[in-house]
Amino acid sequence: MSFFDEILSETGLSLPASGYNIVDYNGEVLYAEGIKRVLSFDRTSVRLEARKAVITVDGEDLTVEKLDEGSAVVAGSITAVRTEKK
């Protein structure tokens, strides 16, 4: 069972309608699942598109460390993560 499946099972929740999951590791690394593409990025902001949402990661010295089919890893000094419905 995956980490996210275990959380859903333990809490009785269902898969989010927006189809994405985010884990922020101590403000240094952000892992996101359900990503369709990177909309924009620079050293202070990364915008990721999920099925029904846009995820914005703000910070300093940000880099997109990994981008696979459906997931992304953003590293740096993360100061904020915002989501907005499309």
Coordinates of N, CA and C in Angstrom, one line a residue:
M1 N 0.9 -1.2 0.0 CA 0.0 0.0 0.0 C 0.9 1.2 0.0
S2 N 0.6 2.2 -0.8 CA 1.4 3.4 -0.9 C 1.1 4.3 0.3
F3 N 2.0 5.3 0.5 CA 1.9 6.2 1.6 C 0.5 6.9 1.6
F4 N 0.1 7.4 0.4 CA -1.1 8.1 0.2 C -2.3 7.2 0.4
D5 N -2.2 6.0 -0.1 CA -3.3 5.0 0.1 C -3.5 4.7 1.5
E6 N -2.5 4.6 2.3 CA -2.6 4.3 3.7 C -3.2 5.5 4.4
I7 N -2.9 6.7 4.1 CA -3.6 7.9 4.7 C -5.1 7.9 4.4
L8 N -5.4 7.6 3.2 CA -6.8 7.6 2.8 C -7.6 6.5 3.6
S9 N -6.9 5.3 3.7 CA -7.5 4.2 4.4 C -7.7 4.5 5.9
E10 N -6.7 5.1 6.5 CA -6.7 5.4 8.0 C -7.8 6.5 8.3
T11 N -7.9 7.5 7.4 CA -8.8 8.6 7.6 C -10.2 8.4 7.1
G12 N -10.4 7.4 6.2 CA -11.7 7.2 5.6 C -12.1 8.2 4.5
L13 N -11.0 8.9 4.1 CA -11.2 9.9 3.0 C -11.2 9.2 1.6
S14 N -11.6 9.9 0.6 CA -11.5 9.3 -0.7 C -10.5 10.2 -1.5
L15 N -10.0 9.7 -2.7 CA -9.1 10.4 -3.5 C -9.6 11.8 -3.8
P16 N -8.7 12.8 -3.6 CA -9.2 14.2 -3.9 C -9.6 14.4 -5.3
A17 N -10.7 15.2 -5.5 CA -11.2 15.5 -6.8 C -10.2 16.1 -7.7
S18 N -9.3 16.8 -7.1 CA -8.3 17.5 -7.9 C -7.2 16.5 -8.4
G19 N -7.1 15.3 -7.7 CA -6.2 14.3 -8.2 C -4.7 14.6 -7.9
Y20 N -4.4 15.3 -6.8 CA -3.0 15.5 -6.5 C -2.7 15.3 -5.1
N21 N -1.5 15.1 -4.7 CA -1.0 14.9 -3.4 C 0.3 15.7 -3.3
I22 N 0.5 16.3 -2.1 CA 1.7 17.1 -1.8 C 2.3 16.7 -0.5
V23 N 3.6 16.6 -0.4 CA 4.3 16.4 0.8 C 5.5 17.4 0.9
D24 N 5.5 18.2 1.9 CA 6.5 19.2 2.2 C 7.5 18.6 3.2
Y25 N 8.7 18.4 2.9 CA 9.7 17.8 3.8 C 10.5 19.0 4.4
N26 N 10.0 19.4 5.6 CA 10.8 20.4 6.4 C 11.1 21.7 5.6
G27 N 10.3 22.1 4.6 CA 10.5 23.3 3.9 C 11.8 23.3 3.0
E28 N 12.3 22.1 2.8 CA 13.5 21.9 2.0 C 13.2 21.2 0.7
V29 N 12.3 20.3 0.7 CA 11.9 19.5 -0.5 C 10.4 19.3 -0.5
L30 N 9.8 19.5 -1.7 CA 8.4 19.2 -1.9 C 8.3 18.1 -2.9
Y31 N 7.5 17.1 -2.6 CA 7.1 16.1 -3.5 C 5.7 16.2 -3.9
A32 N 5.4 16.2 -5.2 CA 4.0 16.4 -5.6 C 3.6 15.2 -6.6
E33 N 2.5 14.6 -6.4 CA 1.9 13.6 -7.3 C 0.7 14.1 -8.0
G34 N 0.5 13.6 -9.2 CA -0.7 14.0 -10.0 C -0.4 15.2 -10.8
I35 N 0.8 15.5 -11.1 CA 1.3 16.6 -11.9 C 1.2 16.4 -13.4
K36 N 0.6 17.3 -14.1 CA 0.5 17.2 -15.5 C 1.7 17.8 -16.2
R37 N 2.1 19.0 -15.7 CA 3.2 19.7 -16.3 C 3.7 20.9 -15.4
V38 N 4.9 21.4 -15.7 CA 5.4 22.6 -15.1 C 4.9 23.8 -15.9
L39 N 4.2 24.7 -15.3 CA 3.7 25.9 -15.9 C 4.8 26.9 -16.0
S40 N 5.5 27.1 -15.0 CA 6.6 28.1 -15.0 C 7.5 27.8 -13.8
F41 N 8.8 28.3 -13.9 CA 9.7 28.1 -12.8 C 10.8 29.1 -12.9
D42 N 11.3 29.6 -11.8 CA 12.5 30.4 -11.6 C 13.0 30.1 -10.2
R43 N 14.0 30.9 -9.8 CA 14.6 30.6 -8.5 C 13.7 30.9 -7.3
T44 N 12.6 31.6 -7.5 CA 11.7 32.0 -6.4 C 10.3 31.5 -6.5
S45 N 9.9 30.8 -7.6 CA 8.6 30.3 -7.7 C 8.5 29.2 -8.7
V46 N 7.8 28.2 -8.4 CA 7.5 27.1 -9.3 C 6.0 26.8 -9.4
R47 N 5.4 26.8 -10.6 CA 4.0 26.6 -10.7 C 3.8 25.3 -11.4
L48 N 3.0 24.4 -10.8 CA 2.8 23.0 -11.3 C 1.3 22.9 -11.6
E49 N 1.0 22.3 -12.7 CA -0.4 22.0 -13.1 C -0.8 20.6 -12.7
A50 N -1.9 20.5 -11.9 CA -2.5 19.2 -11.7 C -3.8 19.2 -12.5
R51 N -4.6 18.1 -12.3 CA -5.8 17.9 -13.1 C -6.8 19.1 -13.0
K52 N -7.1 19.5 -11.7 CA -8.1 20.6 -11.5 C -7.5 21.7 -10.6
A53 N -6.2 21.8 -10.5 CA -5.6 22.8 -9.6 C -4.2 23.2 -10.2
V54 N -3.8 24.4 -9.7 CA -2.5 24.9 -9.9 C -1.8 25.0 -8.6
I55 N -0.6 24.4 -8.5 CA 0.2 24.4 -7.2 C 1.3 25.4 -7.4
T56 N 1.4 26.3 -6.5 CA 2.5 27.3 -6.6 C 3.4 27.1 -5.3
V57 N 4.7 26.9 -5.6 CA 5.7 26.8 -4.5 C 6.6 28.0 -4.6
D58 N 6.6 28.8 -3.5 CA 7.4 30.0 -3.3 C 8.6 29.7 -2.4
G59 N 9.7 30.4 -2.7 CA 10.9 30.2 -1.8 C 12.1 30.9 -2.4
E60 N 13.3 30.4 -2.1 CA 14.5 30.9 -2.5 C 15.4 29.7 -3.1
D61 N 16.1 30.0 -4.1 CA 17.0 29.0 -4.7 C 16.3 27.7 -5.0
L62 N 15.1 27.8 -5.6 CA 14.3 26.7 -6.0 C 14.8 26.0 -7.3
T63 N 14.8 24.7 -7.3 CA 15.1 23.9 -8.5 C 14.1 22.8 -8.6
V64 N 13.8 22.4 -9.8 CA 13.0 21.2 -10.1 C 14.0 20.1 -10.2
E65 N 14.1 19.3 -9.1 CA 15.1 18.2 -9.0 C 14.7 17.0 -9.9
K66 N 13.4 16.7 -9.9 CA 13.0 15.5 -10.6 C 11.6 15.8 -11.2
L67 N 11.4 15.4 -12.4 CA 10.1 15.5 -13.1 C 9.9 14.2 -13.9
D68 N 9.0 13.4 -13.3 CA 8.6 12.2 -14.0 C 7.2 12.2 -14.4
E69 N 6.7 11.2 -15.1 CA 5.3 11.2 -15.5 C 4.4 11.2 -14.2
G70 N 3.8 12.3 -14.0 CA 2.8 12.4 -12.9 C 3.4 12.9 -11.6
S71 N 4.7 13.1 -11.5 CA 5.2 13.6 -10.2 C 6.4 14.6 -10.4
A72 N 6.6 15.4 -9.4 CA 7.7 16.4 -9.4 C 8.3 16.5 -8.0
V73 N 9.6 16.9 -8.0 CA 10.3 17.2 -6.8 C 10.9 18.5 -6.9
V74 N 10.6 19.4 -6.0 CA 11.1 20.8 -6.0 C 11.9 20.9 -4.7
A75 N 13.2 21.4 -4.9 CA 14.1 21.6 -3.7 C 14.5 23.1 -3.6
G76 N 14.9 23.4 -2.4 CA 15.3 24.8 -2.1 C 14.8 25.2 -0.7
S77 N 14.8 26.5 -0.5 CA 14.2 27.0 0.8 C 12.8 27.4 0.5
I78 N 11.9 26.5 0.8 CA 10.4 26.6 0.5 C 9.8 27.4 1.6
T79 N 9.2 28.6 1.2 CA 8.5 29.4 2.2 C 7.0 29.3 2.2
A80 N 6.4 28.9 1.1 CA 5.0 28.8 1.0 C 4.6 27.8 -0.1
V81 N 3.4 27.2 0.1 CA 2.8 26.3 -1.0 C 1.4 26.7 -1.0
R82 N 0.9 27.1 -2.2 CA -0.5 27.5 -2.4 C -1.1 26.6 -3.5
T83 N -2.4 26.3 -3.3 CA -3.1 25.6 -4.4 C -4.4 26.5 -4.8
E84 N -4.7 26.5 -6.0 CA -5.9 27.2 -6.5 C -6.6 26.3 -7.5
K85 N -7.9 26.2 -7.4 CA -8.7 25.4 -8.3 C -8.7 26.1 -9.7
K86 N -8.7 25.3 -10.7 CA -8.7 25.8 -12.1 C -10.2 26.0 -12.5

